[in-house]
Amino acid sequence: MFALGLIGLLVRRNLLFILMSIEVMLNAAGLAFVAAGARWGQADGQVMFLFILAVAAAEVAVGLALLLRLYHRFQSLDADAADEMRG
Amino acid sequence: MILVWLIVIPLAGGLVAGLVAGRSQASCRVVALAATILGFLLSVMLWVRNYAHVSLWQQRNWLAEFDRPWIAGFGIHFHLAMDGMSLLLIVLTFLLGIASVLVSWREIDDGVGFFHFNLLWVLAGIVGVFLAVDLFLFYFAWELMLVPMYFLIAIWGHEHRVYAAVKFFLFTQLSGLLMLVAILTLYFAHHAATGVYTFDYAELIGTPLSPRVGLLVMLGFFVAFAVKLPMFPFHTWLPDAHTEAPTAGSVVLAGLLLKTGAYGMLRFVLPLFSEAAHRFAPVAAALAIVGILYGAIMAYGQTDLKRLVAYTSVSHLGFVLLGIFIGNRWALEGAFLTMIAHGLSTGMLFMLVGMLQERTHTREMDRLNGLWQTIPRLSGAGLFFVLASIGLPGLGDFVGEFLVLLGSYRSSVWLAALATVGVLCSTFYGLKFVQRAFHGSNVNRWSLADLSGREAAIVGAMVVLVLWLGLYPQPVLNSFEPTVQHLEQVVGPPSMAALSTGARTIPVILSPSRSAGAKDPANGSAAVLGTSPGALQRYGGKR
Amino acid sequence: MFHLLWLVPALPFAGAAILMLFGPRMSRRPAAWIGCGSIGVSAAISILIAWRFLAQPPAGGSYTQQLWTWMSVAGFQPGIAFYLDALSLVMMLVVTFVSFFIHLYSVEYMGDDEGFSRFFAYMNLFVASMIVLVLGDNLLFLYLGWEGVGLCSYLLIGFWYTDPKNGLAAQKAFIVTRVGDTAMALGLFLLFHQLGTITIQPLMQAAQQHWAGGSPYATAAGLLLLGGACGKSAQLPLQTWLPDAMAGPTPTSALIHAATMVTAGVYLIARTHVLYSLSPVAQTAVTVVGLATLLVAGFAALTQDDIKRILAYSTISQIGYMFFGLGVGAWTAAIFHFMTHAFFKALLFLASGMVITSMHHEQNIFKMGGLRKELPLAYWAFVIGGCSLAGVPLVTAGFYSKGLILWGALSSPRGSETLWALGVFGVFLTALYTFRLIFIVFHGPCHHKPSQKTGMTMGVPVIVLCVLSLVGGFVNLPAWLGGHPWFVNFLGAALPATAEGHPAFGELASEGLVSLALAIGLVAAWYFFLKRRELSEWLASTGLGRLLHRWWYNDWGMDWLYDRLFVRPVGWFARANKGDAVDLVYDGAAAVTRLGWRALRTTETGRVRWYAAGLLVGTVIFVMILALL
């Protein structure tokens, strides 16, 4: 699932899909924590998942805001359009 | 406490000048002028008050001292101290500070507030460098003077100002980092030897270092100072920086920043690493000679007046370096006097070129011909300071350079001969300057305004000072004397054994009487004459 | 009375300072008064001091006035101090006197020049420096005067600065003399480190005490000081600057480049005569330099066509005589010749100044001619000065002084018949070129009518110098004339007497043969340059003649040689390296950095996906490395 998210991040140019891929990766990591917590019987995994959940929520909020700004600026959701930092 | 004031005055003056500039430019200039004059008066007062007993200096007993813990955990103190050497350099700093403010009166008309802020903060940094005896504080001040100087060049400079400013910054910053590494190495080595963490100068003297480490650490300091000095082959930032800087910047660069390099050599390199410095002396002296000759000939090749003057600094500071590493009393006193005299004469040359540029908007010699016809007083002043610069007896530079040469002859006849040829080469560029700028016929039909009252006041004061240094340099030499004694105590008698092929053939007649001469200058010659026959007999026996 | 000594240099210096500060705003009259007045007063004080010196000599024959200690560093303690003895008294008197008359002359000569006050400021500064030079009690103070006169010489040669040619001549003079000064400075270091002082009198005593005869130190010191003397006195191999120095105003040439400054080398060697007495090698070097110079310059003078250049070469040649005299140990004779030379050479220059003014600044002698009737004063001044220069027997001053030198060359143990004979050949040359000049300029057909007449301000100094050129020698009448060698005895307090050897013949015979050489020269000049001018022209047009003429005319090619050997290489290097080759290293470092930047900037695409891919690859590699370890 993590690999799926990663591939999505690398190949898609649409910012919305990139964001979704990041969500997928975060959830993959969270799932790994939960699974590991269940396997070794420790609460840490669940704590970490809750933490990731919070981070992911914040990330989505910030990410979507940035996405809106970018859309206003470039009139597209293409990530490569915003390559003004090219050296 | 007075030492803190010496630093606070320019710092505060700079802040106030920067703040009031928004309201009126004139008041900003007045504030800056007042701050520098105040500092000058304070330092001169210190000199006059202490003149009688500068020579009672004993080790660690400074003229004035201020010591507070700063970052106690690392053994860092806010430790300022002053002896005759730093006192005179501070007097020079404020004097040239006054001149810089005055010379910018008309030249700078945008960003006046920030300009004076930077100018005064550079001065504060320089004063800090001359006063700090805590190595951490010293490094702090060393960097403090770098940044405002960068702005001075990069904002108010001429055509290629950014290139020059970046070059200046890179050279000094890189070499400064080497010094930082060296300082830290010394700091930890001292801890390893004594178990005490300290940056204090007096404590660090005599820190045991293995010869290899000693040499490396010494080189760390040496390179930082040699770049500032500037020593061949680290001199190439200087012509660019001097040429592109505004007049006040050039004056501060040539008159003061270069002196911090020489000061560092005298204050830190020799006492802290006497052993390594001894071993390195032949190399340093050889590079100094190369610098003297190379600088003079390069100056001769230039057509840009400011570049020409910049290269003369390479040549003159070569004498300072030579004197420092020859290390006998004549050479050290000569090196110090050259520092002061060069600050005045070359600083003035930069100001005069600046005045010319203000009037003609060019520094190219080919475009300035026959200016004597239209501005005789400015040209006369130019002639005077060129003559000072080429070492005409009776003017300041001569005394310093002569003493350096006299001292270096004791170590090595050949070094002295080559350096004396350097004095000859100085004639080339000096006469070229006069011939191309002032003499000749006024083919370009310049019709310019001669010295204004403000300019004439600066020139007149400097003429008097240069004459004074040339005809009665004793007060300056006396004030420096204790530092030389201190160096002799710490470093021991100079021996450039590796160099002195000539020294073996030259008997040291004077050595028995040197201490006598030092204690009582009035009886010095009697002592020399009194003891020399005995010494001569010894020498006769040897022969 | 002696305590007024410091005023002698101080007054001209004050005059110079006033003229420099306020001169541009001053009208001519006060400027002239300050210029001449300060020198006049200082000449008057010199006379008072001299009178007192003769009436009541100070204890030990010398008087020292220390104003203050210049500097004092570890036993090196030169003072700002004046030392007066017989030698410096003579020098001081001659300098102040001749200066005064030349200043007077300049008031009219420079009368309508733009830089009137500047001229007098420089001239006054010169006189002050020259007096410091002769009165300096230690070598460093002497060196101050030494460089000071060099500076004034530079300023005055380049006085008419609008012509770059004058500037070049001035630069040449300054640089060439400074080459000599470099040697002199080294000599100073050597003396100080060996003997522990540079105050001249103790130094000489110490040298005598501690150095055996033939000591290598004495030789080295002597040769180094000789280097300085050669530069300042325009002796071989540093003589090339003096002929060019004639670019300056004529009073300058008279004062600086004939009468006073160029004889500073003679003074220096006389002042430090102990060193040369100790070192036969150094003294022989002085002899050789003097003799070679007097002959080389004599030949060069024969071929010149510029009136002032002829006089310049003649000056070089006459100073060669003085060096020759010093070299053979005829110390007092050399100083005697310095004095008479100051009179007659100043006279010749001032007279040539009159000619040049009248001829609208024409200096080529072949464009003059027949001026005898038009300019009687200049003519008689030239005749008297020329006779004195050539040494016409009995009536002229030059005869006595030059005779004394040549007699020394024969009679002293350091002299020999060969040296004497070469010196006498020099007399023949002197007569030849001197009368060539006089015959061509004043006799023969008249080419251009002179226009301007010169006034009395120029006339009086010329007349005074005429008288001095005639009677100046009577202060030292030789014994064979039944006279009394008063001058030599007076100097005897400061300089050793000429040692007596075993001359091949007597003084009278020597003088007779010298006069014979002079007569031959005179007749030859009359025959070749007046009677049968075409003969000399034919001689110069033959193959060998033309070669020699060109060679001598161009100062034996030494200028050419120095130009190729030193001037061009240094100039070439300076120009070629204008951008500073050392900077290439740093520029190289900067270029490498920029190359690296170019390489790395391609990775900075600005695309998030590339960065993410980079992150991925990096992580994978990192994990693999961890796993492998």
PDB file of N, CA, C and O in Angstrom, chain A residues 38-77:
ATOM      1  N   ALA A  38      -0.234  -4.622  17.375  1.00  0.00           N
ATOM      2  CA  ALA A  38      -1.037  -5.791  17.672  1.00  0.00           C
ATOM      3  C   ALA A  38      -0.146  -7.020  17.776  1.00  0.00           C
ATOM      4  O   ALA A  38      -0.326  -7.869  18.644  1.00  0.00           O
ATOM      5  N   ARG A  39       0.838  -7.111  16.916  1.00  0.00           N
ATOM      6  CA  ARG A  39       1.697  -8.300  16.894  1.00  0.00           C
ATOM      7  C   ARG A  39       2.500  -8.419  18.185  1.00  0.00           C
ATOM      8  O   ARG A  39       2.605  -9.487  18.759  1.00  0.00           O
ATOM      9  N   TRP A  40       3.069  -7.283  18.676  1.00  0.00           N
ATOM     10  CA  TRP A  40       3.902  -7.369  19.885  1.00  0.00           C
ATOM     11  C   TRP A  40       3.178  -6.930  21.139  1.00  0.00           C
ATOM     12  O   TRP A  40       3.775  -6.766  22.177  1.00  0.00           O
ATOM     13  N   GLY A  41       1.861  -6.720  20.992  1.00  0.00           N
ATOM     14  CA  GLY A  41       1.046  -6.430  22.151  1.00  0.00           C
ATOM     15  C   GLY A  41       1.426  -5.153  22.880  1.00  0.00           C
ATOM     16  O   GLY A  41       1.468  -5.106  24.101  1.00  0.00           O
ATOM     17  N   GLN A  42       1.781  -4.111  22.155  1.00  0.00           N
ATOM     18  CA  GLN A  42       2.162  -2.864  22.813  1.00  0.00           C
ATOM     19  C   GLN A  42       1.242  -1.730  22.369  1.00  0.00           C
ATOM     20  O   GLN A  42       0.803  -1.684  21.217  1.00  0.00           O
ATOM     21  N   ALA A  43       0.976  -0.795  23.267  1.00  0.00           N
ATOM     22  CA  ALA A  43       0.048   0.301  22.968  1.00  0.00           C
ATOM     23  C   ALA A  43       0.679   1.387  22.109  1.00  0.00           C
ATOM     24  O   ALA A  43      -0.011   2.205  21.529  1.00  0.00           O
ATOM     25  N   ASP A  44       2.006   1.342  22.025  1.00  0.00           N
ATOM     26  CA  ASP A  44       2.713   2.417  21.307  1.00  0.00           C
ATOM     27  C   ASP A  44       2.214   2.561  19.879  1.00  0.00           C
ATOM     28  O   ASP A  44       2.059   3.660  19.365  1.00  0.00           O
ATOM     29  N   GLY A  45       1.966   1.456  19.228  1.00  0.00           N
ATOM     30  CA  GLY A  45       1.531   1.483  17.828  1.00  0.00           C
ATOM     31  C   GLY A  45       0.262   2.292  17.666  1.00  0.00           C
ATOM     32  O   GLY A  45       0.156   3.139  16.797  1.00  0.00           O
ATOM     33  N   GLN A  46      -0.685   2.061  18.592  1.00  0.00           N
ATOM     34  CA  GLN A  46      -1.953   2.780  18.483  1.00  0.00           C
ATOM     35  C   GLN A  46      -1.770   4.252  18.758  1.00  0.00           C
ATOM     36  O   GLN A  46      -2.379   5.126  18.119  1.00  0.00           O
ATOM     37  N   VAL A  47      -0.878   4.541  19.705  1.00  0.00           N
ATOM     38  CA  VAL A  47      -0.591   5.951  20.009  1.00  0.00           C
ATOM     39  C   VAL A  47      -0.038   6.644  18.774  1.00  0.00           C
ATOM     40  O   VAL A  47      -0.482   7.734  18.386  1.00  0.00           O
ATOM     41  N   MET A  48       0.905   5.952  18.132  1.00  0.00           N
ATOM     42  CA  MET A  48       1.514   6.531  16.945  1.00  0.00           C
ATOM     43  C   MET A  48       0.474   6.747  15.851  1.00  0.00           C
ATOM     44  O   MET A  48       0.489   7.747  15.148  1.00  0.00           O
ATOM     45  N   PHE A  49      -0.475   5.797  15.723  1.00  0.00           N
ATOM     46  CA  PHE A  49      -1.482   5.930  14.680  1.00  0.00           C
ATOM     47  C   PHE A  49      -2.340   7.162  14.918  1.00  0.00           C
ATOM     48  O   PHE A  49      -2.643   7.924  14.003  1.00  0.00           O
ATOM     49  N   LEU A  50      -2.729   7.328  16.184  1.00  0.00           N
ATOM     50  CA  LEU A  50      -3.514   8.517  16.512  1.00  0.00           C
ATOM     51  C   LEU A  50      -2.746   9.782  16.166  1.00  0.00           C
ATOM     52  O   LEU A  50      -3.261  10.750  15.613  1.00  0.00           O
ATOM     53  N   PHE A  51      -1.457   9.738  16.450  1.00  0.00           N
ATOM     54  CA  PHE A  51      -0.595  10.883  16.166  1.00  0.00           C
ATOM     55  C   PHE A  51      -0.567  11.165  14.669  1.00  0.00           C
ATOM     56  O   PHE A  51      -0.729  12.300  14.200  1.00  0.00           O
ATOM     57  N   ILE A  52      -0.372  10.089  13.875  1.00  0.00           N
ATOM     58  CA  ILE A  52      -0.330  10.235  12.423  1.00  0.00           C
ATOM     59  C   ILE A  52      -1.637  10.767  11.897  1.00  0.00           C
ATOM     60  O   ILE A  52      -1.689  11.597  10.997  1.00  0.00           O
ATOM     61  N   LEU A  53      -2.727  10.300  12.513  1.00  0.00           N
ATOM     62  CA  LEU A  53      -4.047  10.756  12.109  1.00  0.00           C
ATOM     63  C   LEU A  53      -4.145  12.272  12.236  1.00  0.00           C
ATOM     64  O   LEU A  53      -4.578  12.980  11.315  1.00  0.00           O
ATOM     65  N   ALA A  54      -3.655  12.750  13.383  1.00  0.00           N
ATOM     66  CA  ALA A  54      -3.688  14.196  13.605  1.00  0.00           C
ATOM     67  C   ALA A  54      -2.827  14.923  12.588  1.00  0.00           C
ATOM     68  O   ALA A  54      -3.229  15.922  11.980  1.00  0.00           O
ATOM     69  N   VAL A  55      -1.614  14.411  12.373  1.00  0.00           N
ATOM     70  CA  VAL A  55      -0.703  15.036  11.415  1.00  0.00           C
ATOM     71  C   VAL A  55      -1.318  15.045  10.041  1.00  0.00           C
ATOM     72  O   VAL A  55      -1.282  16.043   9.319  1.00  0.00           O
ATOM     73  N   ALA A  56      -1.937  13.905   9.657  1.00  0.00           N
ATOM     74  CA  ALA A  56      -2.508  13.792   8.317  1.00  0.00           C
ATOM     75  C   ALA A  56      -3.612  14.809   8.144  1.00  0.00           C
ATOM     76  O   ALA A  56      -3.720  15.448   7.099  1.00  0.00           O
ATOM     77  N   ALA A  57      -4.424  14.995   9.202  1.00  0.00           N
ATOM     78  CA  ALA A  57      -5.511  15.976   9.111  1.00  0.00           C
ATOM     79  C   ALA A  57      -4.941  17.353   8.861  1.00  0.00           C
ATOM     80  O   ALA A  57      -5.365  18.086   7.956  1.00  0.00           O
ATOM     81  N   ALA A  58      -3.909  17.686   9.637  1.00  0.00           N
ATOM     82  CA  ALA A  58      -3.280  18.995   9.467  1.00  0.00           C
ATOM     83  C   ALA A  58      -2.686  19.110   8.079  1.00  0.00           C
ATOM     84  O   ALA A  58      -2.811  20.136   7.406  1.00  0.00           O
ATOM     85  N   GLU A  59      -2.049  18.045   7.637  1.00  0.00           N
ATOM     86  CA  GLU A  59      -1.386  18.056   6.333  1.00  0.00           C
ATOM     87  C   GLU A  59      -2.394  18.293   5.228  1.00  0.00           C
ATOM     88  O   GLU A  59      -2.143  19.080   4.303  1.00  0.00           O
ATOM     89  N   VAL A  60      -3.516  17.641   5.332  1.00  0.00           N
ATOM     90  CA  VAL A  60      -4.546  17.816   4.302  1.00  0.00           C
ATOM     91  C   VAL A  60      -5.019  19.256   4.275  1.00  0.00           C
ATOM     92  O   VAL A  60      -5.161  19.864   3.213  1.00  0.00           O
ATOM     93  N   ALA A  61      -5.243  19.801   5.478  1.00  0.00           N
ATOM     94  CA  ALA A  61      -5.717  21.181   5.539  1.00  0.00           C
ATOM     95  C   ALA A  61      -4.730  22.110   4.849  1.00  0.00           C
ATOM     96  O   ALA A  61      -5.076  22.883   3.950  1.00  0.00           O
ATOM     97  N   VAL A  62      -3.436  22.016   5.246  1.00  0.00           N
ATOM     98  CA  VAL A  62      -2.420  22.891   4.657  1.00  0.00           C
ATOM     99  C   VAL A  62      -2.265  22.595   3.183  1.00  0.00           C
ATOM    100  O   VAL A  62      -2.203  23.509   2.346  1.00  0.00           O
ATOM    101  N   GLY A  63      -2.221  21.306   2.862  1.00  0.00           N
ATOM    102  CA  GLY A  63      -1.990  20.909   1.465  1.00  0.00           C
ATOM    103  C   GLY A  63      -3.088  21.424   0.559  1.00  0.00           C
ATOM    104  O   GLY A  63      -2.802  21.972  -0.511  1.00  0.00           O
ATOM    105  N   LEU A  64      -4.357  21.286   1.015  1.00  0.00           N
ATOM    106  CA  LEU A  64      -5.460  21.741   0.166  1.00  0.00           C
ATOM    107  C   LEU A  64      -5.423  23.256   0.018  1.00  0.00           C
ATOM    108  O   LEU A  64      -5.687  23.798  -1.068  1.00  0.00           O
ATOM    109  N   ALA A  65      -5.043  23.942   1.081  1.00  0.00           N
ATOM    110  CA  ALA A  65      -4.951  25.405   0.995  1.00  0.00           C
ATOM    111  C   ALA A  65      -3.913  25.798  -0.040  1.00  0.00           C
ATOM    112  O   ALA A  65      -4.145  26.657  -0.905  1.00  0.00           O
ATOM    113  N   LEU A  66      -2.739  25.157   0.033  1.00  0.00           N
ATOM    114  CA  LEU A  66      -1.675  25.443  -0.941  1.00  0.00           C
ATOM    115  C   LEU A  66      -2.165  25.141  -2.352  1.00  0.00           C
ATOM    116  O   LEU A  66      -1.905  25.895  -3.288  1.00  0.00           O
ATOM    117  N   LEU A  67      -2.878  24.022  -2.455  1.00  0.00           N
ATOM    118  CA  LEU A  67      -3.381  23.597  -3.760  1.00  0.00           C
ATOM    119  C   LEU A  67      -4.290  24.657  -4.348  1.00  0.00           C
ATOM    120  O   LEU A  67      -4.171  25.022  -5.528  1.00  0.00           O
ATOM    121  N   LEU A  68      -5.140  25.222  -3.478  1.00  0.00           N
ATOM    122  CA  LEU A  68      -6.053  26.254  -3.969  1.00  0.00           C
ATOM    123  C   LEU A  68      -5.273  27.475  -4.443  1.00  0.00           C
ATOM    124  O   LEU A  68      -5.532  28.047  -5.494  1.00  0.00           O
ATOM    125  N   ARG A  69      -4.278  27.859  -3.653  1.00  0.00           N
ATOM    126  CA  ARG A  69      -3.468  29.019  -4.034  1.00  0.00           C
ATOM    127  C   ARG A  69      -2.780  28.764  -5.380  1.00  0.00           C
ATOM    128  O   ARG A  69      -2.740  29.644  -6.250  1.00  0.00           O
ATOM    129  N   LEU A  70      -2.215  27.568  -5.511  1.00  0.00           N
ATOM    130  CA  LEU A  70      -1.511  27.246  -6.752  1.00  0.00           C
ATOM    131  C   LEU A  70      -2.458  27.281  -7.943  1.00  0.00           C
ATOM    132  O   LEU A  70      -2.105  27.761  -9.019  1.00  0.00           O
ATOM    133  N   TYR A  71      -3.696  26.775  -7.686  1.00  0.00           N
ATOM    134  CA  TYR A  71      -4.663  26.760  -8.785  1.00  0.00           C
ATOM    135  C   TYR A  71      -5.003  28.181  -9.202  1.00  0.00           C
ATOM    136  O   TYR A  71      -5.063  28.511 -10.392  1.00  0.00           O
ATOM    137  N   HIS A  72      -5.139  29.035  -8.210  1.00  0.00           N
ATOM    138  CA  HIS A  72      -5.403  30.434  -8.530  1.00  0.00           C
ATOM    139  C   HIS A  72      -4.261  31.042  -9.337  1.00  0.00           C
ATOM    140  O   HIS A  72      -4.445  31.812 -10.263  1.00  0.00           O
ATOM    141  N   ARG A  73      -3.082  30.683  -8.960  1.00  0.00           N
ATOM    142  CA  ARG A  73      -1.890  31.306  -9.552  1.00  0.00           C
ATOM    143  C   ARG A  73      -1.642  30.772 -10.959  1.00  0.00           C
ATOM    144  O   ARG A  73      -1.378  31.530 -11.877  1.00  0.00           O
ATOM    145  N   PHE A  74      -1.658  29.447 -11.129  1.00  0.00           N
ATOM    146  CA  PHE A  74      -1.244  28.857 -12.418  1.00  0.00           C
ATOM    147  C   PHE A  74      -2.417  28.389 -13.276  1.00  0.00           C
ATOM    148  O   PHE A  74      -2.215  27.932 -14.389  1.00  0.00           O
ATOM    149  N   GLN A  75      -3.601  28.478 -12.740  1.00  0.00           N
ATOM    150  CA  GLN A  75      -4.790  28.027 -13.475  1.00  0.00           C
ATOM    151  C   GLN A  75      -4.679  26.562 -13.879  1.00  0.00           C
ATOM    152  O   GLN A  75      -5.178  26.144 -14.911  1.00  0.00           O
ATOM    153  N   SER A  76      -3.892  25.785 -13.103  1.00  0.00           N
ATOM    154  CA  SER A  76      -3.864  24.346 -13.407  1.00  0.00           C
ATOM    155  C   SER A  76      -3.460  23.627 -12.142  1.00  0.00           C
ATOM    156  O   SER A  76      -2.986  24.241 -11.188  1.00  0.00           O
ATOM    157  N   LEU A  77      -3.670  22.345 -12.146  1.00  0.00           N
ATOM    158  CA  LEU A  77      -3.262  21.551 -10.986  1.00  0.00           C
ATOM    159  C   LEU A  77      -2.027  20.722 -11.308  1.00  0.00           C
ATOM    160  O   LEU A  77      -1.690  19.787 -10.598  1.00  0.00           O
TER     161      LEU A  77
END
